[in-house]
PDB file of N, CA and C in Angstrom:
ATOM      1  N   UNK A 719     123.827  42.822 112.778  1.00  0.00           N
ATOM      2  CA  UNK A 719     124.539  42.327 114.278  1.00  0.00           C
ATOM      3  C   UNK A 719     124.938  44.122 113.631  1.00  0.00           C
ATOM      4  N   UNK A 720     126.089  44.956 115.672  1.00  0.00           N
ATOM      5  CA  UNK A 720     127.075  45.287 115.009  1.00  0.00           C
ATOM      6  C   UNK A 720     127.667  45.096 116.558  1.00  0.00           C
ATOM      7  N   UNK A 721     129.132  45.331 115.479  1.00  0.00           N
ATOM      8  CA  UNK A 721     130.603  45.042 116.188  1.00  0.00           C
ATOM      9  C   UNK A 721     131.036  46.053 116.919  1.00  0.00           C
ATOM     10  N   UNK A 722     131.677  46.376 117.948  1.00  0.00           N
ATOM     11  CA  UNK A 722     132.606  47.799 118.153  1.00  0.00           C
ATOM     12  C   UNK A 722     134.192  47.467 118.713  1.00  0.00           C
ATOM     13  N   UNK A 723     134.591  47.674 118.368  1.00  0.00           N
ATOM     14  CA  UNK A 723     135.958  46.877 118.581  1.00  0.00           C
ATOM     15  C   UNK A 723     137.352  48.128 118.920  1.00  0.00           C
ATOM     16  N   UNK A 724     137.700  48.145 119.889  1.00  0.00           N
ATOM     17  CA  UNK A 724     138.368  49.247 120.475  1.00  0.00           C
ATOM     18  C   UNK A 724     139.970  49.149 120.871  1.00  0.00           C
ATOM     19  N   UNK A 725     141.155  49.722 120.559  1.00  0.00           N
ATOM     20  CA  UNK A 725     142.269  49.030 120.945  1.00  0.00           C
ATOM     21  C   UNK A 725     143.255  50.146 121.353  1.00  0.00           C
ATOM     22  N   UNK A 726     143.837  49.678 122.436  1.00  0.00           N
ATOM     23  CA  UNK A 726     144.254  50.413 123.614  1.00  0.00           C
ATOM     24  C   UNK A 726     145.893  50.330 123.613  1.00  0.00           C
ATOM     25  N   UNK A 727     146.421  51.843 123.576  1.00  0.00           N
ATOM     26  CA  UNK A 727     148.088  50.996 124.155  1.00  0.00           C
ATOM     27  C   UNK A 727     148.255  52.260 125.722  1.00  0.00           C
ATOM     28  N   UNK A 728     148.662  51.752 126.469  1.00  0.00           N
ATOM     29  CA  UNK A 728     149.071  51.826 127.674  1.00  0.00           C
ATOM     30  C   UNK A 728     150.150  53.448 127.909  1.00  0.00           C
ATOM     31  N   UNK A 729     149.880  54.229 128.787  1.00  0.00           N
ATOM     32  CA  UNK A 729     151.343  54.863 128.989  1.00  0.00           C
ATOM     33  C   UNK A 729     152.487  54.315 129.502  1.00  0.00           C
ATOM     34  N   UNK A 730     153.472  54.849 129.282  1.00  0.00           N
ATOM     35  CA  UNK A 730     154.580  54.661 130.106  1.00  0.00           C
ATOM     36  C   UNK A 730     154.235  54.809 132.279  1.00  0.00           C
ATOM     37  N   UNK A 731     155.393  53.346 132.254  1.00  0.00           N
ATOM     38  CA  UNK A 731     154.479  53.267 133.339  1.00  0.00           C
ATOM     39  C   UNK A 731     153.861  52.575 134.501  1.00  0.00           C
ATOM     40  N   UNK A 732     153.139  52.130 133.636  1.00  0.00           N
ATOM     41  CA  UNK A 732     151.740  51.531 133.916  1.00  0.00           C
ATOM     42  C   UNK A 732     151.404  49.926 134.722  1.00  0.00           C
ATOM     43  N   UNK A 733     151.414  49.872 135.490  1.00  0.00           N
ATOM     44  CA  UNK A 733     151.705  48.396 136.065  1.00  0.00           C
ATOM     45  C   UNK A 733     150.755  47.138 135.721  1.00  0.00           C
ATOM     46  N   UNK A 734     151.085  45.989 135.849  1.00  0.00           N
ATOM     47  CA  UNK A 734     150.610  44.534 135.866  1.00  0.00           C
ATOM     48  C   UNK A 734     149.985  44.930 136.364  1.00  0.00           C
ATOM     49  N   UNK A 735     149.164  45.285 137.738  1.00  0.00           N
ATOM     50  CA  UNK A 735     148.094  45.799 138.806  1.00  0.00           C
ATOM     51  C   UNK A 735     146.957  46.223 138.098  1.00  0.00           C
ATOM     52  N   UNK A 736     147.273  47.230 137.245  1.00  0.00           N
ATOM     53  CA  UNK A 736     146.492  48.506 136.345  1.00  0.00           C
ATOM     54  C   UNK A 736     145.592  48.045 135.190  1.00  0.00           C
ATOM     55  N   UNK A 737     147.363  47.241 134.787  1.00  0.00           N
ATOM     56  CA  UNK A 737     146.490  46.508 133.357  1.00  0.00           C
ATOM     57  C   UNK A 737     145.630  45.473 133.691  1.00  0.00           C
ATOM     58  N   UNK A 738     145.652  44.531 134.378  1.00  0.00           N
ATOM     59  CA  UNK A 738     144.618  43.519 134.537  1.00  0.00           C
ATOM     60  C   UNK A 738     143.678  43.789 135.484  1.00  0.00           C
ATOM     61  N   UNK A 739     143.068  44.853 136.480  1.00  0.00           N
ATOM     62  CA  UNK A 739     142.574  45.270 136.867  1.00  0.00           C
ATOM     63  C   UNK A 739     141.468  46.178 135.344  1.00  0.00           C
ATOM     64  N   UNK A 740     142.084  46.540 134.294  1.00  0.00           N
ATOM     65  CA  UNK A 740     141.090  46.960 132.935  1.00  0.00           C
ATOM     66  C   UNK A 740     140.252  45.594 132.412  1.00  0.00           C
ATOM     67  N   UNK A 741     141.465  44.626 132.378  1.00  0.00           N
ATOM     68  CA  UNK A 741     140.498  43.351 131.442  1.00  0.00           C
ATOM     69  C   UNK A 741     139.964  43.039 132.594  1.00  0.00           C
ATOM     70  N   UNK A 742     139.766  42.780 133.964  1.00  0.00           N
ATOM     71  CA  UNK A 742     138.503  42.883 135.238  1.00  0.00           C
ATOM     72  C   UNK A 742     137.544  43.162 135.438  1.00  0.00           C
ATOM     73  N   UNK A 743     137.797  44.800 135.291  1.00  0.00           N
ATOM     74  CA  UNK A 743     136.441  45.684 135.318  1.00  0.00           C
ATOM     75  C   UNK A 743     135.942  45.718 133.978  1.00  0.00           C
ATOM     76  N   UNK A 744     136.331  45.515 133.071  1.00  0.00           N
ATOM     77  CA  UNK A 744     135.456  45.708 131.352  1.00  0.00           C
ATOM     78  C   UNK A 744     135.142  43.982 131.421  1.00  0.00           C
ATOM     79  N   UNK A 745     135.692  43.179 132.528  1.00  0.00           N
ATOM     80  CA  UNK A 745     135.030  41.674 132.267  1.00  0.00           C
ATOM     81  C   UNK A 745     133.347  41.301 132.861  1.00  0.00           C
ATOM     82  N   UNK A 746     133.220  42.902 133.418  1.00  0.00           N
ATOM     83  CA  UNK A 746     131.882  42.538 134.424  1.00  0.00           C
ATOM     84  C   UNK A 746     131.262  43.199 133.662  1.00  0.00           C
ATOM     85  N   UNK A 747     131.114  44.278 132.590  1.00  0.00           N
ATOM     86  CA  UNK A 747     130.007  44.332 131.780  1.00  0.00           C
ATOM     87  C   UNK A 747     129.049  43.648 131.136  1.00  0.00           C
ATOM     88  N   UNK A 748     129.635  42.555 130.947  1.00  0.00           N
ATOM     89  CA  UNK A 748     128.511  41.528 129.864  1.00  0.00           C
ATOM     90  C   UNK A 748     127.581  40.851 131.343  1.00  0.00           C
ATOM     91  N   UNK A 749     127.553  41.100 132.558  1.00  0.00           N
ATOM     92  CA  UNK A 749     126.591  40.371 133.164  1.00  0.00           C
ATOM     93  C   UNK A 749     125.261  41.647 133.905  1.00  0.00           C
ATOM     94  N   UNK A 750     126.135  42.979 133.439  1.00  0.00           N
ATOM     95  CA  UNK A 750     125.440  43.846 133.846  1.00  0.00           C
ATOM     96  C   UNK A 750     124.737  44.966 133.118  1.00  0.00           C
ATOM     97  N   UNK A 751     125.398  45.104 131.649  1.00  0.00           N
ATOM     98  CA  UNK A 751     124.506  45.298 130.447  1.00  0.00           C
ATOM     99  C   UNK A 751     124.003  43.960 128.994  1.00  0.00           C
ATOM    100  N   UNK A 752     123.097  43.802 129.836  1.00  0.00           N
ATOM    101  CA  UNK A 752     122.565  42.557 129.020  1.00  0.00           C
ATOM    102  C   UNK A 752     122.119  43.202 127.346  1.00  0.00           C
ATOM    103  N   UNK A 753     122.549  44.430 126.687  1.00  0.00           N
ATOM    104  CA  UNK A 753     122.383  44.404 125.338  1.00  0.00           C
ATOM    105  C   UNK A 753     123.421  44.096 124.478  1.00  0.00           C
ATOM    106  N   UNK A 754     124.605  43.749 125.631  1.00  0.00           N
ATOM    107  CA  UNK A 754     125.649  42.625 124.698  1.00  0.00           C
ATOM    108  C   UNK A 754     125.750  41.808 124.646  1.00  0.00           C
ATOM    109  N   UNK A 755     125.612  41.316 123.496  1.00  0.00           N
ATOM    110  CA  UNK A 755     125.275  39.687 122.957  1.00  0.00           C
ATOM    111  C   UNK A 755     127.078  38.831 123.263  1.00  0.00           C
ATOM    112  N   UNK A 756     128.128  39.477 122.521  1.00  0.00           N
ATOM    113  CA  UNK A 756     129.292  38.946 122.858  1.00  0.00           C
ATOM    114  C   UNK A 756     130.203  40.041 123.136  1.00  0.00           C
ATOM    115  N   UNK A 757     131.695  39.454 124.387  1.00  0.00           N
ATOM    116  CA  UNK A 757     132.139  40.504 124.545  1.00  0.00           C
ATOM    117  C   UNK A 757     134.184  39.444 124.830  1.00  0.00           C
ATOM    118  N   UNK A 758     135.011  40.080 123.616  1.00  0.00           N
ATOM    119  CA  UNK A 758     135.735  39.393 124.302  1.00  0.00           C
ATOM    120  C   UNK A 758     137.469  40.531 124.764  1.00  0.00           C
ATOM    121  N   UNK A 759     137.536  40.830 125.502  1.00  0.00           N
ATOM    122  CA  UNK A 759     139.178  41.638 125.478  1.00  0.00           C
ATOM    123  C   UNK A 759     140.059  40.499 126.407  1.00  0.00           C
ATOM    124  N   UNK A 760     141.339  41.526 125.638  1.00  0.00           N
ATOM    125  CA  UNK A 760     142.047  40.635 125.713  1.00  0.00           C
ATOM    126  C   UNK A 760     143.663  41.383 125.806  1.00  0.00           C
ATOM    127  N   UNK A 761     145.159  41.643 126.578  1.00  0.00           N
ATOM    128  CA  UNK A 761     146.047  42.325 125.899  1.00  0.00           C
ATOM    129  C   UNK A 761     146.529  41.512 124.348  1.00  0.00           C
ATOM    130  N   UNK A 762     147.470  42.238 123.973  1.00  0.00           N
ATOM    131  CA  UNK A 762     148.278  41.797 122.745  1.00  0.00           C
ATOM    132  C   UNK A 762     149.078  40.511 122.972  1.00  0.00           C
ATOM    133  N   UNK A 763     149.773  39.478 121.913  1.00  0.00           N
ATOM    134  CA  UNK A 763     150.269  38.284 122.130  1.00  0.00           C
ATOM    135  C   UNK A 763     151.517  38.810 121.929  1.00  0.00           C
ATOM    136  N   UNK A 764     151.325  40.159 121.697  1.00  0.00           N
ATOM    137  CA  UNK A 764     153.017  41.023 121.209  1.00  0.00           C
ATOM    138  C   UNK A 764     153.949  39.950 120.588  1.00  0.00           C
ATOM    139  N   UNK A 765     153.263  39.741 118.992  1.00  0.00           N
ATOM    140  CA  UNK A 765     153.481  38.661 117.961  1.00  0.00           C
ATOM    141  C   UNK A 765     154.046  39.527 117.324  1.00  0.00           C
ATOM    142  N   UNK A 766     153.481  40.721 116.745  1.00  0.00           N
ATOM    143  CA  UNK A 766     154.080  42.053 115.891  1.00  0.00           C
ATOM    144  C   UNK A 766     154.464  42.620 116.685  1.00  0.00           C
ATOM    145  N   UNK A 767     155.484  43.725 116.392  1.00  0.00           N
ATOM    146  CA  UNK A 767     155.988  44.862 117.300  1.00  0.00           C
ATOM    147  C   UNK A 767     155.433  45.979 116.166  1.00  0.00           C
ATOM    148  N   UNK A 768     154.911  47.453 117.284  1.00  0.00           N
ATOM    149  CA  UNK A 768     154.328  47.888 116.856  1.00  0.00           C
ATOM    150  C   UNK A 768     152.119  47.849 117.016  1.00  0.00           C
ATOM    151  N   UNK A 769     151.995  46.736 117.764  1.00  0.00           N
ATOM    152  CA  UNK A 769     150.340  46.874 117.766  1.00  0.00           C
ATOM    153  C   UNK A 769     149.706  47.630 119.076  1.00  0.00           C
ATOM    154  N   UNK A 770     148.733  47.427 119.541  1.00  0.00           N
ATOM    155  CA  UNK A 770     148.287  48.112 120.510  1.00  0.00           C
ATOM    156  C   UNK A 770     148.067  47.002 121.724  1.00  0.00           C
ATOM    157  N   UNK A 771     148.366  47.944 122.622  1.00  0.00           N
ATOM    158  CA  UNK A 771     148.487  46.684 123.212  1.00  0.00           C
ATOM    159  C   UNK A 771     147.819  45.824 123.838  1.00  0.00           C
ATOM    160  N   UNK A 772     146.339  46.282 123.905  1.00  0.00           N
ATOM    161  CA  UNK A 772     144.927  45.928 124.394  1.00  0.00           C
ATOM    162  C   UNK A 772     143.585  45.617 123.349  1.00  0.00           C
ATOM    163  N   UNK A 773     142.639  44.843 123.366  1.00  0.00           N
ATOM    164  CA  UNK A 773     141.736  45.087 122.942  1.00  0.00           C
ATOM    165  C   UNK A 773     140.526  44.627 123.351  1.00  0.00           C
ATOM    166  N   UNK A 774     139.237  45.584 122.611  1.00  0.00           N
ATOM    167  CA  UNK A 774     138.330  44.822 123.669  1.00  0.00           C
ATOM    168  C   UNK A 774     137.479  44.798 122.144  1.00  0.00           C
ATOM    169  N   UNK A 775     136.134  43.333 122.156  1.00  0.00           N
ATOM    170  CA  UNK A 775     135.312  43.672 121.055  1.00  0.00           C
ATOM    171  C   UNK A 775     134.208  43.016 121.727  1.00  0.00           C
ATOM    172  N   UNK A 776     133.440  43.953 121.132  1.00  0.00           N
ATOM    173  CA  UNK A 776     131.790  43.703 121.452  1.00  0.00           C
ATOM    174  C   UNK A 776     130.572  43.358 120.779  1.00  0.00           C
ATOM    175  N   UNK A 777     129.568  42.865 120.722  1.00  0.00           N
ATOM    176  CA  UNK A 777     128.564  42.428 119.583  1.00  0.00           C
ATOM    177  C   UNK A 777     127.485  43.088 120.647  1.00  0.00           C
ATOM    178  N   UNK A 778     126.351  43.627 119.462  1.00  0.00           N
ATOM    179  CA  UNK A 778     125.454  44.264 120.409  1.00  0.00           C
ATOM    180  C   UNK A 778     124.349  43.759 118.659  1.00  0.00           C
ATOM    181  N   UNK A 779     123.210  43.172 119.365  1.00  0.00           N
ATOM    182  CA  UNK A 779     122.060  43.326 118.010  1.00  0.00           C
ATOM    183  C   UNK A 779     121.527  44.349 117.153  1.00  0.00           C
ATOM    184  N   UNK A 780     121.619  45.462 117.782  1.00  0.00           N
ATOM    185  CA  UNK A 780     121.915  46.485 116.842  1.00  0.00           C
ATOM    186  C   UNK A 780     122.759  47.659 117.668  1.00  0.00           C
ATOM    187  N   UNK A 781     122.615  49.060 116.701  1.00  0.00           N
ATOM    188  CA  UNK A 781     122.785  50.297 116.991  1.00  0.00           C
ATOM    189  C   UNK A 781     122.355  50.463 118.140  1.00  0.00           C
ATOM    190  N   UNK A 782     121.500  50.628 118.628  1.00  0.00           N
ATOM    191  CA  UNK A 782     120.612  51.104 119.638  1.00  0.00           C
ATOM    192  C   UNK A 782     121.629  50.724 120.857  1.00  0.00           C
ATOM    193  N   UNK A 783     121.687  48.928 120.669  1.00  0.00           N
ATOM    194  CA  UNK A 783     121.798  48.460 121.766  1.00  0.00           C
ATOM    195  C   UNK A 783     123.561  49.368 122.149  1.00  0.00           C
ATOM    196  N   UNK A 784     124.414  48.796 120.878  1.00  0.00           N
ATOM    197  CA  UNK A 784     125.583  49.463 121.183  1.00  0.00           C
ATOM    198  C   UNK A 784     125.584  51.116 121.947  1.00  0.00           C
ATOM    199  N   UNK A 785     124.554  51.686 122.094  1.00  0.00           N
ATOM    200  CA  UNK A 785     124.279  53.334 122.642  1.00  0.00           C
ATOM    201  C   UNK A 785     124.582  52.804 124.361  1.00  0.00           C
ATOM    202  N   UNK A 786     123.380  52.039 124.210  1.00  0.00           N
ATOM    203  CA  UNK A 786     122.853  52.276 125.834  1.00  0.00           C
ATOM    204  C   UNK A 786     124.643  51.203 126.557  1.00  0.00           C
ATOM    205  N   UNK A 787     125.704  50.095 125.888  1.00  0.00           N
ATOM    206  CA  UNK A 787     126.944  49.764 125.810  1.00  0.00           C
ATOM    207  C   UNK A 787     126.936  51.615 126.259  1.00  0.00           C
ATOM    208  N   UNK A 788     127.640  52.171 125.543  1.00  0.00           N
ATOM    209  CA  UNK A 788     128.540  53.274 125.275  1.00  0.00           C
ATOM    210  C   UNK A 788     128.105  54.498 126.185  1.00  0.00           C
ATOM    211  N   UNK A 789     126.808  54.507 127.039  1.00  0.00           N
ATOM    212  CA  UNK A 789     126.270  56.041 127.425  1.00  0.00           C
ATOM    213  C   UNK A 789     126.327  54.498 129.255  1.00  0.00           C
ATOM    214  N   UNK A 790     126.228  53.636 129.148  1.00  0.00           N
ATOM    215  CA  UNK A 790     125.847  52.930 130.390  1.00  0.00           C
ATOM    216  C   UNK A 790     126.629  53.278 131.275  1.00  0.00           C
ATOM    217  N   UNK A 791     126.539  54.353 132.590  1.00  0.00           N
ATOM    218  CA  UNK A 791     127.116  54.017 133.929  1.00  0.00           C
ATOM    219  C   UNK A 791     127.977  53.071 134.431  1.00  0.00           C
ATOM    220  N   UNK A 792     128.009  51.433 133.865  1.00  0.00           N
ATOM    221  CA  UNK A 792     129.184  50.977 134.319  1.00  0.00           C
ATOM    222  C   UNK A 792     130.205  51.032 133.847  1.00  0.00           C
ATOM    223  N   UNK A 793     130.008  50.950 132.587  1.00  0.00           N
ATOM    224  CA  UNK A 793     130.843  51.310 131.210  1.00  0.00           C
ATOM    225  C   UNK A 793     131.863  52.323 131.465  1.00  0.00           C
ATOM    226  N   UNK A 794     131.222  54.094 131.368  1.00  0.00           N
ATOM    227  CA  UNK A 794     131.377  55.127 131.800  1.00  0.00           C
ATOM    228  C   UNK A 794     132.205  54.819 133.159  1.00  0.00           C
ATOM    229  N   UNK A 795     132.450  54.142 134.410  1.00  0.00           N
ATOM    230  CA  UNK A 795     132.825  54.497 135.421  1.00  0.00           C
ATOM    231  C   UNK A 795     134.323  53.761 134.953  1.00  0.00           C
ATOM    232  N   UNK A 796     134.346  51.877 134.154  1.00  0.00           N
ATOM    233  CA  UNK A 796     134.965  51.985 133.750  1.00  0.00           C
ATOM    234  C   UNK A 796     136.019  52.689 133.427  1.00  0.00           C
ATOM    235  N   UNK A 797     135.674  53.297 132.278  1.00  0.00           N
ATOM    236  CA  UNK A 797     137.056  54.116 131.363  1.00  0.00           C
ATOM    237  C   UNK A 797     137.576  55.313 132.116  1.00  0.00           C
ATOM    238  N   UNK A 798     136.105  55.783 133.151  1.00  0.00           N
ATOM    239  CA  UNK A 798     137.426  57.246 134.259  1.00  0.00           C
ATOM    240  C   UNK A 798     138.306  56.232 135.149  1.00  0.00           C
ATOM    241  N   UNK A 799     137.931  55.019 135.454  1.00  0.00           N
ATOM    242  CA  UNK A 799     138.453  55.309 136.796  1.00  0.00           C
ATOM    243  C   UNK A 799     139.528  54.250 136.883  1.00  0.00           C
ATOM    244  N   UNK A 800     139.373  53.326 135.342  1.00  0.00           N
ATOM    245  CA  UNK A 800     140.651  52.383 135.140  1.00  0.00           C
ATOM    246  C   UNK A 800     141.533  52.430 133.773  1.00  0.00           C
ATOM    247  N   UNK A 801     140.775  53.038 132.818  1.00  0.00           N
ATOM    248  CA  UNK A 801     141.397  53.049 131.241  1.00  0.00           C
ATOM    249  C   UNK A 801     141.995  54.280 131.185  1.00  0.00           C
ATOM    250  N   UNK A 802     141.758  55.421 131.314  1.00  0.00           N
ATOM    251  CA  UNK A 802     141.772  56.962 130.856  1.00  0.00           C
ATOM    252  C   UNK A 802     143.273  57.231 131.808  1.00  0.00           C
ATOM    253  N   UNK A 803     143.182  56.806 133.161  1.00  0.00           N
ATOM    254  CA  UNK A 803     144.281  56.724 134.110  1.00  0.00           C
ATOM    255  C   UNK A 803     145.454  56.080 133.437  1.00  0.00           C
ATOM    256  N   UNK A 804     145.433  55.580 132.710  1.00  0.00           N
ATOM    257  CA  UNK A 804     146.763  54.814 131.793  1.00  0.00           C
ATOM    258  C   UNK A 804     146.436  54.939 130.451  1.00  0.00           C
ATOM    259  N   UNK A 805     145.927  55.989 130.055  1.00  0.00           N
ATOM    260  CA  UNK A 805     145.397  55.799 128.323  1.00  0.00           C
ATOM    261  C   UNK A 805     146.803  56.000 127.231  1.00  0.00           C
ATOM    262  N   UNK A 806     147.266  56.213 126.598  1.00  0.00           N
ATOM    263  CA  UNK A 806     147.819  56.616 125.874  1.00  0.00           C
ATOM    264  C   UNK A 806     147.764  57.187 124.543  1.00  0.00           C
ATOM    265  N   UNK A 807     146.883  55.938 124.030  1.00  0.00           N
ATOM    266  CA  UNK A 807     146.444  56.009 122.713  1.00  0.00           C
ATOM    267  C   UNK A 807     144.893  54.803 122.424  1.00  0.00           C
ATOM    268  N   UNK A 808     144.061  55.443 121.681  1.00  0.00           N
ATOM    269  CA  UNK A 808     143.097  54.995 122.052  1.00  0.00           C
ATOM    270  C   UNK A 808     142.643  54.873 119.701  1.00  0.00           C
ATOM    271  N   UNK A 809     141.929  53.753 119.540  1.00  0.00           N
ATOM    272  CA  UNK A 809     142.163  53.643 118.585  1.00  0.00           C
ATOM    273  C   UNK A 809     140.458  52.676 118.144  1.00  0.00           C
ATOM    274  N   UNK A 810     139.556  52.979 117.800  1.00  0.00           N
ATOM    275  CA  UNK A 810     138.166  52.252 117.330  1.00  0.00           C
ATOM    276  C   UNK A 810     137.074  52.124 116.011  1.00  0.00           C
ATOM    277  N   UNK A 811     136.604  51.417 115.924  1.00  0.00           N
ATOM    278  CA  UNK A 811     135.782  51.315 115.135  1.00  0.00           C
ATOM    279  C   UNK A 811     134.722  50.623 115.492  1.00  0.00           C
ATOM    280  N   UNK A 812     133.232  50.782 114.716  1.00  0.00           N
ATOM    281  CA  UNK A 812     132.292  50.368 114.612  1.00  0.00           C
ATOM    282  C   UNK A 812     131.433  49.726 113.254  1.00  0.00           C
ATOM    283  N   UNK A 813     131.040  48.275 113.398  1.00  0.00           N
ATOM    284  CA  UNK A 813     130.411  48.519 111.724  1.00  0.00           C
ATOM    285  C   UNK A 813     129.198  47.232 112.255  1.00  0.00           C
ATOM    286  N   UNK A 814     128.572  47.376 111.368  1.00  0.00           N
ATOM    287  CA  UNK A 814     127.337  46.064 110.838  1.00  0.00           C
ATOM    288  C   UNK A 814     128.166  44.695 109.591  1.00  0.00           C
ATOM    289  N   UNK A 815     127.866  43.931 110.520  1.00  0.00           N
ATOM    290  CA  UNK A 815     128.241  42.499 109.928  1.00  0.00           C
ATOM    291  C   UNK A 815     126.712  41.613 109.811  1.00  0.00           C
TER     292      UNK A 815
END
């Protein structure tokens, strides 16, 4: 299995509606991109200071399946239309498990 983890911190002035749109639009991707095996998205619980504000954890059968997801037009559209306009910082890691 191949796992992709990405963390976002939002820019100043981002609205609740913009944050909700990210979660909503990302949540549609498993129905569109059949290579996704497991997919979880969510806002940070606010327990520890200094955390990123939002996370995505996606599992795939293989690196090739991840690459389909990474480059898929629906995924790229969510990034361009909903994430990049409100993004302050991003961290990501991919690994085999």
